[in-house]
């Protein structure tokens, strides 16, 4: 077996920083975030727009959101991927829809996100607000994180962590 060594590949500053801080998982948050930097030469603030890196737990949370919002068939190379909680947004807010959301998450999330073990799923229907409060309790054994509680809301604005 031949050994191939590539010397010209370099590691970016962000990746080098992630390696030094012992991050296990890395992901990109593709929404453009605004940040500001002070330019001392021009004596003013400059607005910077860039994508952000997500590491470890934040990377897993981003993956969970992607799973919950991706429609099966949307990923061409993996047509069964996704749960698509958006389909419940305009359904009646009742106990039947609540049970269906809970069952979808319990049955599918562990299959699509193997880094976690799902301990508990609670879905609460709030008829007056026309929304569902969803609470996930997960373990991430590879990061030694146990009993992590993720609270989120599903309403007409979409699915968001709170």
PDB file of C-alpha atoms in Angstrom:
ATOM      1  CA  UNK A   1       0.000   0.000   0.000  1.00  0.00           C
ATOM      2  CA  UNK A   2       1.436   3.357  -1.027  1.00  0.00           C
ATOM      3  CA  UNK A   3       1.628   6.288   1.361  1.00  0.00           C
ATOM      4  CA  UNK A   4       0.609   9.671   0.005  1.00  0.00           C
ATOM      5  CA  UNK A   5       1.840  12.723   1.870  1.00  0.00           C
ATOM      6  CA  UNK A   6       0.617  16.194   0.954  1.00  0.00           C
ATOM      7  CA  UNK A   7       2.777  18.958   2.381  1.00  0.00           C
ATOM      8  CA  UNK A   8       1.101  21.878   0.662  1.00  0.00           C
ATOM      9  CA  UNK A   9      -2.221  21.611   2.506  1.00  0.00           C
ATOM     10  CA  UNK A  10      -2.398  24.101   5.328  1.00  0.00           C
ATOM     11  CA  UNK A  11      -4.783  24.425   8.223  1.00  0.00           C
ATOM     12  CA  UNK A  12      -6.703  27.669   8.572  1.00  0.00           C
ATOM     13  CA  UNK A  13      -6.467  29.749  11.743  1.00  0.00           C
ATOM     14  CA  UNK A  14      -9.992  28.796  12.808  1.00  0.00           C
ATOM     15  CA  UNK A  15      -9.328  25.096  12.259  1.00  0.00           C
ATOM     16  CA  UNK A  16      -5.999  25.315  14.068  1.00  0.00           C
ATOM     17  CA  UNK A  17      -7.752  27.059  16.957  1.00  0.00           C
ATOM     18  CA  UNK A  18     -10.414  24.321  17.038  1.00  0.00           C
ATOM     19  CA  UNK A  19      -7.721  21.640  17.162  1.00  0.00           C
ATOM     20  CA  UNK A  20      -5.919  23.414  20.009  1.00  0.00           C
ATOM     21  CA  UNK A  21      -9.140  23.701  22.005  1.00  0.00           C
ATOM     22  CA  UNK A  22      -9.883  19.982  21.495  1.00  0.00           C
ATOM     23  CA  UNK A  23     -13.194  20.406  19.684  1.00  0.00           C
ATOM     24  CA  UNK A  24     -14.560  17.090  18.527  1.00  0.00           C
ATOM     25  CA  UNK A  25     -17.285  18.306  16.131  1.00  0.00           C
ATOM     26  CA  UNK A  26     -17.242  21.245  13.763  1.00  0.00           C
ATOM     27  CA  UNK A  27     -19.987  22.639  11.563  1.00  0.00           C
ATOM     28  CA  UNK A  28     -20.813  25.838   9.694  1.00  0.00           C
ATOM     29  CA  UNK A  29     -23.694  28.148  10.509  1.00  0.00           C
ATOM     30  CA  UNK A  30     -24.470  29.428   7.034  1.00  0.00           C
ATOM     31  CA  UNK A  31     -26.651  32.388   8.008  1.00  0.00           C
ATOM     32  CA  UNK A  32     -24.671  35.579   7.596  1.00  0.00           C
ATOM     33  CA  UNK A  33     -23.936  37.177  10.947  1.00  0.00           C
ATOM     34  CA  UNK A  34     -23.065  40.812  11.383  1.00  0.00           C
ATOM     35  CA  UNK A  35     -20.201  41.722  13.637  1.00  0.00           C
ATOM     36  CA  UNK A  36     -18.258  44.901  14.088  1.00  0.00           C
ATOM     37  CA  UNK A  37     -14.575  45.625  14.122  1.00  0.00           C
ATOM     38  CA  UNK A  38     -12.882  48.883  15.047  1.00  0.00           C
ATOM     39  CA  UNK A  39     -10.466  50.139  12.407  1.00  0.00           C
ATOM     40  CA  UNK A  40      -7.954  52.353  14.208  1.00  0.00           C
ATOM     41  CA  UNK A  41      -6.482  53.691  10.966  1.00  0.00           C
ATOM     42  CA  UNK A  42      -9.839  54.990   9.759  1.00  0.00           C
ATOM     43  CA  UNK A  43     -11.058  55.742  13.292  1.00  0.00           C
ATOM     44  CA  UNK A  44     -14.419  54.032  12.755  1.00  0.00           C
ATOM     45  CA  UNK A  45     -16.337  50.812  13.190  1.00  0.00           C
ATOM     46  CA  UNK A  46     -16.557  48.527  10.217  1.00  0.00           C
ATOM     47  CA  UNK A  47     -19.362  46.051   9.732  1.00  0.00           C
ATOM     48  CA  UNK A  48     -18.178  42.533   8.973  1.00  0.00           C
ATOM     49  CA  UNK A  49     -20.456  39.906   7.468  1.00  0.00           C
ATOM     50  CA  UNK A  50     -19.391  36.296   7.586  1.00  0.00           C
ATOM     51  CA  UNK A  51     -20.501  32.760   8.258  1.00  0.00           C
ATOM     52  CA  UNK A  52     -19.673  31.364  11.681  1.00  0.00           C
ATOM     53  CA  UNK A  53     -18.118  28.130  12.830  1.00  0.00           C
ATOM     54  CA  UNK A  54     -20.013  25.986  15.304  1.00  0.00           C
ATOM     55  CA  UNK A  55     -18.296  23.525  17.587  1.00  0.00           C
ATOM     56  CA  UNK A  56     -19.316  20.508  19.658  1.00  0.00           C
ATOM     57  CA  UNK A  57     -22.733  21.044  21.309  1.00  0.00           C
ATOM     58  CA  UNK A  58     -23.615  24.002  19.067  1.00  0.00           C
ATOM     59  CA  UNK A  59     -22.761  21.863  16.047  1.00  0.00           C
ATOM     60  CA  UNK A  60     -25.055  19.091  17.284  1.00  0.00           C
ATOM     61  CA  UNK A  61     -27.871  21.571  17.984  1.00  0.00           C
ATOM     62  CA  UNK A  62     -27.507  22.893  14.426  1.00  0.00           C
ATOM     63  CA  UNK A  63     -27.695  19.345  13.100  1.00  0.00           C
ATOM     64  CA  UNK A  64     -30.866  18.680  15.123  1.00  0.00           C
ATOM     65  CA  UNK A  65     -32.520  21.802  13.699  1.00  0.00           C
ATOM     66  CA  UNK A  66     -31.566  20.731  10.177  1.00  0.00           C
ATOM     67  CA  UNK A  67     -33.021  17.264  10.750  1.00  0.00           C
ATOM     68  CA  UNK A  68     -36.261  18.609  12.209  1.00  0.00           C
ATOM     69  CA  UNK A  69     -36.782  21.094   9.362  1.00  0.00           C
ATOM     70  CA  UNK A  70     -35.615  19.043   6.369  1.00  0.00           C
ATOM     71  CA  UNK A  71     -38.395  17.409   4.367  1.00  0.00           C
ATOM     72  CA  UNK A  72     -37.923  13.788   3.336  1.00  0.00           C
ATOM     73  CA  UNK A  73     -36.932  13.874  -0.328  1.00  0.00           C
ATOM     74  CA  UNK A  74     -35.271  17.291  -0.020  1.00  0.00           C
ATOM     75  CA  UNK A  75     -31.793  15.760   0.237  1.00  0.00           C
ATOM     76  CA  UNK A  76     -31.278  14.164  -3.164  1.00  0.00           C
ATOM     77  CA  UNK A  77     -28.607  11.659  -2.147  1.00  0.00           C
ATOM     78  CA  UNK A  78     -30.492  10.664   1.028  1.00  0.00           C
ATOM     79  CA  UNK A  79     -34.211  10.958   0.189  1.00  0.00           C
ATOM     80  CA  UNK A  80     -35.399   9.472   3.501  1.00  0.00           C
ATOM     81  CA  UNK A  81     -33.503  12.052   5.579  1.00  0.00           C
ATOM     82  CA  UNK A  82     -35.492  14.558   7.614  1.00  0.00           C
ATOM     83  CA  UNK A  83     -38.543  14.858   9.843  1.00  0.00           C
ATOM     84  CA  UNK A  84     -40.103  18.126   8.535  1.00  0.00           C
ATOM     85  CA  UNK A  85     -41.836  19.631  11.554  1.00  0.00           C
ATOM     86  CA  UNK A  86     -42.942  22.514   9.315  1.00  0.00           C
ATOM     87  CA  UNK A  87     -45.792  20.368   8.034  1.00  0.00           C
ATOM     88  CA  UNK A  88     -47.455  20.731  11.454  1.00  0.00           C
ATOM     89  CA  UNK A  89     -47.456  24.541  11.480  1.00  0.00           C
ATOM     90  CA  UNK A  90     -50.898  24.893   9.908  1.00  0.00           C
ATOM     91  CA  UNK A  91     -52.401  21.737  11.426  1.00  0.00           C
ATOM     92  CA  UNK A  92     -54.909  22.082  14.287  1.00  0.00           C
ATOM     93  CA  UNK A  93     -53.179  22.532  17.642  1.00  0.00           C
ATOM     94  CA  UNK A  94     -54.540  19.533  19.526  1.00  0.00           C
ATOM     95  CA  UNK A  95     -53.523  16.364  21.365  1.00  0.00           C
ATOM     96  CA  UNK A  96     -53.409  14.266  18.177  1.00  0.00           C
ATOM     97  CA  UNK A  97     -50.939  16.561  16.439  1.00  0.00           C
ATOM     98  CA  UNK A  98     -48.928  16.762  19.670  1.00  0.00           C
ATOM     99  CA  UNK A  99     -48.650  12.971  19.811  1.00  0.00           C
ATOM    100  CA  UNK A 100     -47.694  12.798  16.141  1.00  0.00           C
ATOM    101  CA  UNK A 101     -44.906  15.373  16.597  1.00  0.00           C
ATOM    102  CA  UNK A 102     -43.600  13.491  19.636  1.00  0.00           C
ATOM    103  CA  UNK A 103     -43.692  10.124  17.842  1.00  0.00           C
ATOM    104  CA  UNK A 104     -41.920  11.546  14.763  1.00  0.00           C
ATOM    105  CA  UNK A 105     -39.103  12.941  16.891  1.00  0.00           C
ATOM    106  CA  UNK A 106     -38.735   9.804  19.046  1.00  0.00           C
ATOM    107  CA  UNK A 107     -38.774   7.451  16.063  1.00  0.00           C
ATOM    108  CA  UNK A 108     -36.524   9.379  13.676  1.00  0.00           C
ATOM    109  CA  UNK A 109     -34.146  11.770  15.446  1.00  0.00           C
ATOM    110  CA  UNK A 110     -31.827   9.085  16.903  1.00  0.00           C
ATOM    111  CA  UNK A 111     -31.521   7.476  13.454  1.00  0.00           C
ATOM    112  CA  UNK A 112     -30.498  10.710  11.737  1.00  0.00           C
ATOM    113  CA  UNK A 113     -28.226  12.024  14.528  1.00  0.00           C
ATOM    114  CA  UNK A 114     -26.159   9.073  15.797  1.00  0.00           C
ATOM    115  CA  UNK A 115     -24.003  11.284  18.051  1.00  0.00           C
ATOM    116  CA  UNK A 116     -26.877  11.651  20.516  1.00  0.00           C
ATOM    117  CA  UNK A 117     -29.051   9.392  22.592  1.00  0.00           C
ATOM    118  CA  UNK A 118     -32.543  10.735  23.092  1.00  0.00           C
ATOM    119  CA  UNK A 119     -33.674  10.449  26.713  1.00  0.00           C
ATOM    120  CA  UNK A 120     -37.001  12.257  26.689  1.00  0.00           C
ATOM    121  CA  UNK A 121     -39.286  14.215  24.359  1.00  0.00           C
ATOM    122  CA  UNK A 122     -42.022  16.480  25.684  1.00  0.00           C
ATOM    123  CA  UNK A 123     -44.406  18.323  23.372  1.00  0.00           C
ATOM    124  CA  UNK A 124     -46.883  20.817  24.779  1.00  0.00           C
ATOM    125  CA  UNK A 125     -49.655  22.307  22.642  1.00  0.00           C
ATOM    126  CA  UNK A 126     -50.585  25.931  23.368  1.00  0.00           C
ATOM    127  CA  UNK A 127     -53.845  26.610  21.538  1.00  0.00           C
ATOM    128  CA  UNK A 128     -54.054  30.315  22.401  1.00  0.00           C
ATOM    129  CA  UNK A 129     -50.566  31.026  21.011  1.00  0.00           C
ATOM    130  CA  UNK A 130     -50.986  28.529  18.128  1.00  0.00           C
ATOM    131  CA  UNK A 131     -47.653  26.939  18.941  1.00  0.00           C
ATOM    132  CA  UNK A 132     -45.960  23.865  20.349  1.00  0.00           C
ATOM    133  CA  UNK A 133     -43.313  23.938  23.051  1.00  0.00           C
ATOM    134  CA  UNK A 134     -40.887  21.090  22.479  1.00  0.00           C
ATOM    135  CA  UNK A 135     -38.337  19.961  25.030  1.00  0.00           C
ATOM    136  CA  UNK A 136     -35.678  17.374  24.186  1.00  0.00           C
ATOM    137  CA  UNK A 137     -33.414  15.807  26.749  1.00  0.00           C
ATOM    138  CA  UNK A 138     -30.358  14.309  25.097  1.00  0.00           C
ATOM    139  CA  UNK A 139     -27.039  12.732  25.965  1.00  0.00           C
ATOM    140  CA  UNK A 140     -23.885  13.176  23.910  1.00  0.00           C
ATOM    141  CA  UNK A 141     -21.624  10.369  25.167  1.00  0.00           C
ATOM    142  CA  UNK A 142     -18.662  11.316  22.958  1.00  0.00           C
ATOM    143  CA  UNK A 143     -18.543  14.748  24.644  1.00  0.00           C
ATOM    144  CA  UNK A 144     -19.405  13.434  28.133  1.00  0.00           C
ATOM    145  CA  UNK A 145     -22.563  15.559  28.137  1.00  0.00           C
ATOM    146  CA  UNK A 146     -25.537  13.953  29.854  1.00  0.00           C
ATOM    147  CA  UNK A 147     -29.023  15.291  30.524  1.00  0.00           C
ATOM    148  CA  UNK A 148     -28.759  18.282  28.156  1.00  0.00           C
ATOM    149  CA  UNK A 149     -32.172  19.921  27.872  1.00  0.00           C
ATOM    150  CA  UNK A 150     -33.027  21.679  24.608  1.00  0.00           C
ATOM    151  CA  UNK A 151     -36.160  23.824  24.634  1.00  0.00           C
ATOM    152  CA  UNK A 152     -37.719  24.972  21.381  1.00  0.00           C
ATOM    153  CA  UNK A 153     -40.867  26.428  19.886  1.00  0.00           C
ATOM    154  CA  UNK A 154     -42.737  25.424  16.745  1.00  0.00           C
ATOM    155  CA  UNK A 155     -45.116  28.121  15.509  1.00  0.00           C
ATOM    156  CA  UNK A 156     -45.924  30.139  12.385  1.00  0.00           C
ATOM    157  CA  UNK A 157     -42.419  31.671  12.573  1.00  0.00           C
ATOM    158  CA  UNK A 158     -40.842  28.219  12.213  1.00  0.00           C
ATOM    159  CA  UNK A 159     -38.799  26.112  14.601  1.00  0.00           C
ATOM    160  CA  UNK A 160     -36.480  27.943  17.020  1.00  0.00           C
ATOM    161  CA  UNK A 161     -34.503  27.093  20.126  1.00  0.00           C
ATOM    162  CA  UNK A 162     -35.280  29.264  23.170  1.00  0.00           C
TER     163      UNK A 162
END
